[in-house]
mmCIF file of C-alpha atoms and ligand atoms in Angstrom:
data_model
loop_
_atom_site.group_PDB
_atom_site.id
_atom_site.type_symbol
_atom_site.label_atom_id
_atom_site.label_comp_id
_atom_site.label_asym_id
_atom_site.label_seq_id
_atom_site.Cartn_x
_atom_site.Cartn_y
_atom_site.Cartn_z
ATOM 1 C CA MET A 1 43.630 -20.294 -17.550
ATOM 2 C CA LYS A 2 45.305 -20.089 -14.327
ATOM 3 C CA ALA A 3 45.276 -23.575 -12.026
ATOM 4 C CA ALA A 4 45.688 -23.775 -8.576
ATOM 5 C CA TYR A 5 46.157 -26.088 -5.500
ATOM 6 C CA ILE A 6 46.030 -25.555 -1.823
ATOM 7 C CA GLN A 7 48.176 -26.923 0.612
ATOM 8 C CA MET A 8 47.025 -27.016 3.962
ATOM 9 C CA ASN A 9 46.781 -29.027 7.162
ATOM 10 C CA PRO A 10 43.164 -29.840 8.394
ATOM 11 C CA GLU A 11 42.296 -29.827 12.343
ATOM 12 C CA LEU A 12 40.957 -33.629 12.965
ATOM 13 C CA LEU A 13 37.000 -33.569 13.285
ATOM 14 C CA ASP A 14 36.820 -30.156 13.543
ATOM 15 C CA VAL A 15 34.806 -28.685 10.264
ATOM 16 C CA LYS A 16 33.986 -25.412 11.286
ATOM 17 C CA ALA A 17 37.768 -24.554 11.726
ATOM 18 C CA ASN A 18 38.717 -26.459 8.469
ATOM 19 C CA ILE A 19 36.211 -23.883 6.559
ATOM 20 C CA GLY A 20 37.538 -21.191 8.257
ATOM 21 C CA LYS A 21 41.579 -22.405 7.006
ATOM 22 C CA ALA A 22 40.131 -22.979 3.515
ATOM 23 C CA GLU A 23 38.400 -19.658 3.305
ATOM 24 C CA LYS A 24 41.332 -18.090 4.213
ATOM 25 C CA LEU A 25 43.663 -19.709 2.047
ATOM 26 C CA LEU A 26 41.157 -19.567 -1.011
ATOM 27 C CA SER A 27 40.955 -15.800 -0.475
ATOM 28 C CA GLU A 28 44.365 -15.903 -1.417
ATOM 29 C CA ALA A 29 44.098 -18.232 -3.788
ATOM 30 C CA SER A 30 43.522 -16.045 -8.078
ATOM 31 C CA ALA A 31 43.013 -18.521 -10.060
ATOM 32 C CA ASP A 32 40.176 -20.427 -12.787
ATOM 33 C CA VAL A 33 40.467 -23.944 -11.226
ATOM 34 C CA ILE A 34 41.279 -24.521 -7.831
ATOM 35 C CA VAL A 35 41.994 -28.257 -5.828
ATOM 36 C CA LEU A 36 41.617 -28.653 -2.049
ATOM 37 C CA PRO A 37 43.232 -31.516 -0.159
ATOM 38 C CA GLU A 38 41.118 -35.023 0.418
ATOM 39 C CA LEU A 39 38.916 -34.688 3.367
ATOM 40 C CA PHE A 40 39.782 -30.715 3.776
ATOM 41 C CA ASN A 41 36.740 -30.383 6.283
ATOM 42 C CA THR A 42 37.422 -33.670 8.448
ATOM 43 C CA GLY A 43 40.865 -34.461 8.867
ATOM 44 C CA TYR A 44 41.741 -38.250 7.816
ATOM 45 C CA THR A 45 42.742 -40.507 11.210
ATOM 46 C CA PHE A 46 39.565 -41.692 12.144
ATOM 47 C CA SER A 47 39.224 -44.052 14.972
ATOM 48 C CA THR A 48 35.211 -45.199 14.930
ATOM 49 C CA ARG A 49 32.496 -45.009 12.545
ATOM 50 C CA GLU A 50 30.474 -42.846 15.150
ATOM 51 C CA GLU A 51 32.899 -39.897 14.871
ATOM 52 C CA ILE A 52 33.160 -39.890 11.385
ATOM 53 C CA LEU A 53 29.118 -39.715 10.674
ATOM 54 C CA ALA A 54 29.328 -36.724 13.305
ATOM 55 C CA VAL A 55 31.260 -34.905 10.575
ATOM 56 C CA SER A 56 30.012 -35.800 7.093
ATOM 57 C CA GLU A 57 27.297 -34.750 4.972
ATOM 58 C CA ASN A 58 25.221 -34.875 2.110
ATOM 59 C CA ILE A 59 27.003 -33.412 -1.061
ATOM 60 C CA PRO A 60 25.550 -31.171 -2.325
ATOM 61 C CA HIS A 61 23.217 -29.674 0.498
ATOM 62 C CA GLY A 62 25.659 -30.220 3.633
ATOM 63 C CA PRO A 63 27.522 -27.112 5.089
ATOM 64 C CA THR A 64 31.112 -27.689 3.246
ATOM 65 C CA SER A 65 29.284 -28.348 0.072
ATOM 66 C CA GLU A 66 27.413 -25.183 0.690
ATOM 67 C CA PHE A 67 30.280 -23.131 1.301
ATOM 68 C CA LEU A 68 32.921 -24.506 -1.514
ATOM 69 C CA ILE A 69 29.756 -23.992 -4.097
ATOM 70 C CA GLU A 70 28.922 -20.051 -2.874
ATOM 71 C CA THR A 71 32.830 -19.996 -2.876
ATOM 72 C CA ALA A 72 33.297 -20.690 -6.511
ATOM 73 C CA LYS A 73 30.303 -18.571 -7.448
ATOM 74 C CA ALA A 74 31.840 -15.318 -5.571
ATOM 75 C CA LYS A 75 35.502 -15.944 -6.794
ATOM 76 C CA ASN A 76 34.059 -16.746 -10.703
ATOM 77 C CA ALA A 77 36.112 -20.352 -10.177
ATOM 78 C CA PHE A 78 35.756 -23.766 -10.314
ATOM 79 C CA ILE A 79 36.830 -25.392 -7.134
ATOM 80 C CA SER A 80 37.420 -29.246 -6.265
ATOM 81 C CA ALA A 81 38.108 -30.455 -2.769
ATOM 82 C CA GLY A 82 37.844 -33.804 -0.368
ATOM 83 C CA ILE A 83 34.860 -34.160 1.782
ATOM 84 C CA SER A 84 33.206 -37.212 4.042
ATOM 85 C CA GLU A 85 30.012 -37.884 2.398
ATOM 86 C CA LEU A 86 27.008 -39.320 4.252
ATOM 87 C CA GLU A 87 24.236 -40.635 2.139
ATOM 88 C CA GLY A 88 21.629 -42.622 3.749
ATOM 89 C CA ASP A 89 23.542 -44.561 6.081
ATOM 90 C CA LYS A 90 26.609 -44.909 3.738
ATOM 91 C CA LEU A 91 29.800 -42.908 3.796
ATOM 92 C CA TYR A 92 31.838 -42.482 0.980
ATOM 93 C CA ASN A 93 35.181 -40.360 0.737
ATOM 94 C CA SER A 94 34.104 -38.005 -1.785
ATOM 95 C CA ALA A 95 35.588 -35.096 -3.998
ATOM 96 C CA LEU A 96 32.903 -32.411 -5.146
ATOM 97 C CA LEU A 97 33.117 -29.891 -8.439
ATOM 98 C CA ALA A 98 31.450 -26.803 -8.353
ATOM 99 C CA GLY A 99 31.930 -23.473 -10.740
ATOM 100 C CA PRO A 100 30.886 -19.841 -11.422
ATOM 101 C CA ASP A 101 27.104 -21.484 -11.857
ATOM 102 C CA GLY A 102 27.211 -23.455 -8.596
ATOM 103 C CA TYR A 103 27.631 -27.393 -8.001
ATOM 104 C CA ILE A 104 28.726 -29.575 -11.115
ATOM 105 C CA GLY A 105 29.325 -32.903 -9.816
ATOM 106 C CA LYS A 106 31.038 -35.451 -7.509
ATOM 107 C CA TYR A 107 33.052 -38.572 -7.362
ATOM 108 C CA ARG A 108 33.506 -41.081 -4.843
ATOM 109 C CA LYS A 109 36.993 -42.569 -4.165
ATOM 110 C CA VAL A 110 37.093 -46.210 -5.995
ATOM 111 C CA HIS A 111 40.311 -47.633 -4.171
ATOM 112 C CA LEU A 112 40.213 -47.354 -0.178
ATOM 113 C CA PHE A 113 43.465 -47.105 1.598
ATOM 114 C CA PHE A 114 43.467 -49.299 4.681
ATOM 115 C CA ARG A 115 41.540 -48.431 7.671
ATOM 116 C CA GLU A 116 39.353 -46.337 5.110
ATOM 117 C CA LYS A 117 38.006 -49.455 4.323
ATOM 118 C CA CYS A 118 36.851 -49.855 7.879
ATOM 119 C CA PHE A 119 34.363 -47.103 7.450
ATOM 120 C CA TYR A 120 33.692 -45.903 3.885
ATOM 121 C CA GLU A 121 32.233 -47.735 1.056
ATOM 122 C CA ARG A 122 33.913 -48.218 -2.113
ATOM 123 C CA GLY A 123 32.873 -45.760 -4.898
ATOM 124 C CA ASP A 124 29.866 -46.049 -7.034
ATOM 125 C CA LEU A 125 29.807 -43.530 -9.750
ATOM 126 C CA GLY A 126 32.137 -44.576 -11.883
ATOM 127 C CA TYR A 127 35.255 -42.204 -13.338
ATOM 128 C CA PRO A 128 32.847 -39.373 -14.584
ATOM 129 C CA VAL A 129 34.245 -36.286 -16.745
ATOM 130 C CA PHE A 130 33.003 -32.954 -16.417
ATOM 131 C CA GLU A 131 32.569 -30.908 -19.068
ATOM 132 C CA THR A 132 32.954 -27.192 -18.604
ATOM 133 C CA GLY A 133 32.903 -24.197 -20.983
ATOM 134 C CA ASN A 134 36.792 -24.034 -20.123
ATOM 135 C CA PHE A 135 37.916 -27.572 -19.589
ATOM 136 C CA LYS A 136 37.233 -31.035 -19.179
ATOM 137 C CA ALA A 137 38.039 -32.877 -15.983
ATOM 138 C CA GLY A 138 37.868 -35.594 -13.879
ATOM 139 C CA MET A 139 38.735 -36.136 -10.342
ATOM 140 C CA LEU A 140 40.390 -38.912 -8.421
ATOM 141 C CA VAL A 141 41.100 -39.173 -4.551
ATOM 142 C CA CYS A 142 44.271 -39.931 -3.334
ATOM 143 C CA PHE A 143 45.346 -43.605 -3.245
ATOM 144 C CA ASP A 144 43.395 -43.980 -6.734
ATOM 145 C CA TRP A 145 46.489 -42.895 -8.070
ATOM 146 C CA PHE A 146 47.906 -46.575 -7.267
ATOM 147 C CA PHE A 147 45.721 -48.433 -10.097
ATOM 148 C CA PRO A 148 46.629 -46.730 -13.533
ATOM 149 C CA GLU A 149 42.942 -47.569 -14.902
ATOM 150 C CA ALA A 150 41.427 -45.115 -13.480
ATOM 151 C CA MET A 151 43.250 -42.493 -14.599
ATOM 152 C CA ARG A 152 43.119 -44.049 -18.019
ATOM 153 C CA ALA A 153 39.646 -44.456 -17.812
ATOM 154 C CA LEU A 154 39.428 -40.414 -17.320
ATOM 155 C CA ALA A 155 42.002 -39.776 -20.270
ATOM 156 C CA LEU A 156 39.992 -42.186 -22.325
ATOM 157 C CA ALA A 157 36.683 -40.452 -21.503
ATOM 158 C CA GLY A 158 38.215 -37.181 -22.460
ATOM 159 C CA ALA A 159 39.474 -35.439 -19.486
ATOM 160 C CA GLN A 160 42.318 -33.135 -19.878
ATOM 161 C CA MET A 161 42.906 -32.603 -16.573
ATOM 162 C CA ILE A 162 42.732 -34.752 -13.262
ATOM 163 C CA LEU A 163 41.829 -32.707 -10.171
ATOM 164 C CA HIS A 164 43.287 -34.960 -7.559
ATOM 165 C CA PRO A 165 42.945 -33.871 -3.991
ATOM 166 C CA THR A 166 45.007 -36.228 -1.760
ATOM 167 C CA ASN A 167 46.212 -37.251 1.840
ATOM 168 C CA LEU A 168 49.166 -39.187 0.813
ATOM 169 C CA VAL A 169 51.039 -41.007 3.288
ATOM 170 C CA MET A 170 53.431 -42.623 0.995
ATOM 171 C CA PRO A 171 56.238 -40.788 -0.876
ATOM 172 C CA TYR A 172 55.572 -41.944 -4.274
ATOM 173 C CA TYR A 173 53.156 -40.152 -6.134
ATOM 174 C CA GLN A 174 55.100 -36.551 -6.417
ATOM 175 C CA ALA A 175 57.351 -38.945 -8.741
ATOM 176 C CA ALA A 176 54.695 -41.263 -10.242
ATOM 177 C CA SER A 177 52.267 -38.945 -11.480
ATOM 178 C CA ILE A 178 55.032 -37.620 -13.620
ATOM 179 C CA THR A 179 54.788 -41.107 -15.429
ATOM 180 C CA ARG A 180 50.867 -40.591 -14.912
ATOM 181 C CA ALA A 181 50.703 -37.818 -16.463
ATOM 182 C CA LEU A 182 52.721 -38.845 -19.819
ATOM 183 C CA GLU A 183 50.843 -42.137 -20.180
ATOM 184 C CA ASN A 184 48.202 -40.661 -20.465
ATOM 185 C CA ARG A 185 49.000 -36.835 -21.860
ATOM 186 C CA VAL A 186 46.788 -35.260 -19.020
ATOM 187 C CA PHE A 187 47.158 -32.265 -16.143
ATOM 188 C CA ILE A 188 47.328 -33.518 -12.929
ATOM 189 C CA ILE A 189 46.784 -30.701 -10.036
ATOM 190 C CA ILE A 190 47.516 -33.017 -6.726
ATOM 191 C CA ALA A 191 46.549 -31.237 -3.548
ATOM 192 C CA ASN A 192 48.109 -32.637 -0.692
ATOM 193 C CA ARG A 193 47.895 -31.968 3.105
ATOM 194 C CA TYR A 194 50.675 -32.040 5.319
ATOM 195 C CA GLY A 195 51.484 -32.687 9.148
ATOM 196 C CA THR A 196 51.259 -35.460 11.492
ATOM 197 C CA GLU A 197 47.849 -36.410 12.744
ATOM 198 C CA THR A 198 47.147 -38.764 15.997
ATOM 199 C CA ASN A 199 43.813 -40.243 17.015
ATOM 200 C CA GLN A 200 43.799 -43.241 19.870
ATOM 201 C CA GLU A 201 46.127 -45.332 18.738
ATOM 202 C CA PHE A 202 46.308 -44.406 15.388
ATOM 203 C CA THR A 203 49.105 -42.174 13.424
ATOM 204 C CA ASN A 204 49.666 -40.492 10.077
ATOM 205 C CA THR A 205 51.992 -38.257 8.674
ATOM 206 C CA PHE A 206 51.182 -36.660 5.416
ATOM 207 C CA THR A 207 53.983 -36.020 2.994
ATOM 208 C CA GLY A 208 52.798 -32.250 1.709
ATOM 209 C CA SER A 209 54.785 -31.604 -1.823
ATOM 210 C CA SER A 210 51.628 -30.915 -3.723
ATOM 211 C CA GLN A 211 52.393 -29.893 -7.498
ATOM 212 C CA ILE A 212 51.003 -29.759 -10.705
ATOM 213 C CA VAL A 213 52.270 -31.724 -13.351
ATOM 214 C CA SER A 214 51.954 -30.762 -17.169
ATOM 215 C CA HIS A 215 50.428 -33.174 -19.949
ATOM 216 C CA LYS A 216 53.959 -33.674 -20.769
ATOM 217 C CA GLY A 217 55.191 -34.402 -17.453
ATOM 218 C CA GLU A 218 56.527 -31.415 -16.395
ATOM 219 C CA ILE A 219 56.470 -29.975 -12.719
ATOM 220 C CA LEU A 220 55.073 -26.844 -13.496
ATOM 221 C CA VAL A 221 54.780 -25.847 -9.904
ATOM 222 C CA SER A 222 55.615 -27.814 -6.400
ATOM 223 C CA SER A 223 55.417 -27.162 -2.682
ATOM 224 C CA PRO A 224 57.695 -27.795 0.286
ATOM 225 C CA GLU A 225 56.640 -30.975 2.810
ATOM 226 C CA ASP A 226 54.990 -28.857 4.963
ATOM 227 C CA GLY A 227 53.419 -25.303 5.779
ATOM 228 C CA ASP A 228 50.448 -24.126 3.840
ATOM 229 C CA HIS A 229 51.007 -22.990 -0.040
ATOM 230 C CA ILE A 230 49.194 -22.338 -3.068
ATOM 231 C CA GLY A 231 50.673 -23.219 -6.091
ATOM 232 C CA VAL A 232 49.810 -21.917 -9.304
ATOM 233 C CA ALA A 233 50.319 -22.454 -12.633
ATOM 234 C CA GLU A 234 49.245 -21.321 -16.366
ATOM 235 C CA LEU A 235 48.002 -24.329 -18.365
ATOM 236 C CA ASP A 236 45.940 -24.530 -21.633
ATOM 237 C CA PRO A 237 44.258 -27.967 -21.007
ATOM 238 C CA SER A 238 43.497 -28.018 -24.670
ATOM 239 C CA LEU A 239 46.883 -29.234 -25.072
ATOM 240 C CA ALA A 240 45.681 -32.246 -23.526
ATOM 241 C CA ASP A 241 43.687 -33.550 -26.403
ATOM 242 C CA ASP A 242 46.660 -33.907 -28.400
ATOM 243 C CA LYS A 243 47.548 -37.567 -27.966
ATOM 244 C CA ASN A 244 50.593 -37.710 -30.115
ATOM 245 C CA LEU A 245 54.326 -38.083 -28.789
ATOM 246 C CA ASN A 246 55.560 -38.166 -32.189
ATOM 247 C CA PRO A 247 54.511 -37.893 -35.838
ATOM 248 C CA MET A 248 54.488 -41.814 -35.638
ATOM 249 C CA ASN A 249 53.240 -42.506 -32.422
ATOM 250 C CA ASN A 250 49.900 -41.812 -31.128
ATOM 251 C CA LEU A 251 49.123 -42.899 -27.337
ATOM 252 C CA TRP A 252 45.289 -44.371 -27.989
ATOM 253 C CA GLU A 253 46.382 -45.930 -31.677
ATOM 254 C CA ASP A 254 49.022 -47.266 -30.545
ATOM 255 C CA MET A 255 47.362 -48.973 -27.710
HETATM 256 C C1 ACM B 1 45.137 -42.217 0.900
HETATM 257 O O1 ACM B 1 44.460 -42.610 0.126
HETATM 258 N N1 ACM B 1 44.416 -41.142 1.871
HETATM 259 C C2 ACM B 1 46.430 -42.600 1.459
#
């Protein structure tokens, strides 16, 4: 199957513009599974809770979810993307998964980075693995990578692929993801954003360089630090079921 990420640069707090940008890029992406960045519809550098509340939505009934679900159906593809979720009066930094038959599920980011802690709740859905006819996948959101047990939990639960929307600001994960893939023998699809975003006294620069890493730690495709980019790689998710490193070392048996 073909897996892809979309690297893009969202407009802060402009959901309509961002859905438009994603729509154009999705129309150019030809793959069975496509991953978009963390908070692709809202941008990242918030200054107040009020401004996040104004752009957050129910998953799966909000406008961004509906756009992604309809696009997944129309493209006969699976799509994962980061969305700012509002449930009741609580905000979550979430990722949605939709497929050819519609909405599949969501994940709520557990490891909140820096000022995200001022606004978002810690994720409370655990680390779900979603089984489709084509693959078993789990989602993580950005800083979750820093905690090896998050990806380990997904791999132990049978995930073959990690769909990973990110807004990376530190320069480490592009290299560290090779280790994460190797130690779990899973495929990782990292959809990062690029650009610099300023709001009041807060500024973030995002590192781009999205990439897909194989279960053997090979970089299958990668992007530059800047610019819209669609990265596509052919992969077989079932290869991730084999946890043998060699005839005498099995990742799970040797733990
Ligand atoms: C991050 O978790 N967006 C750095």
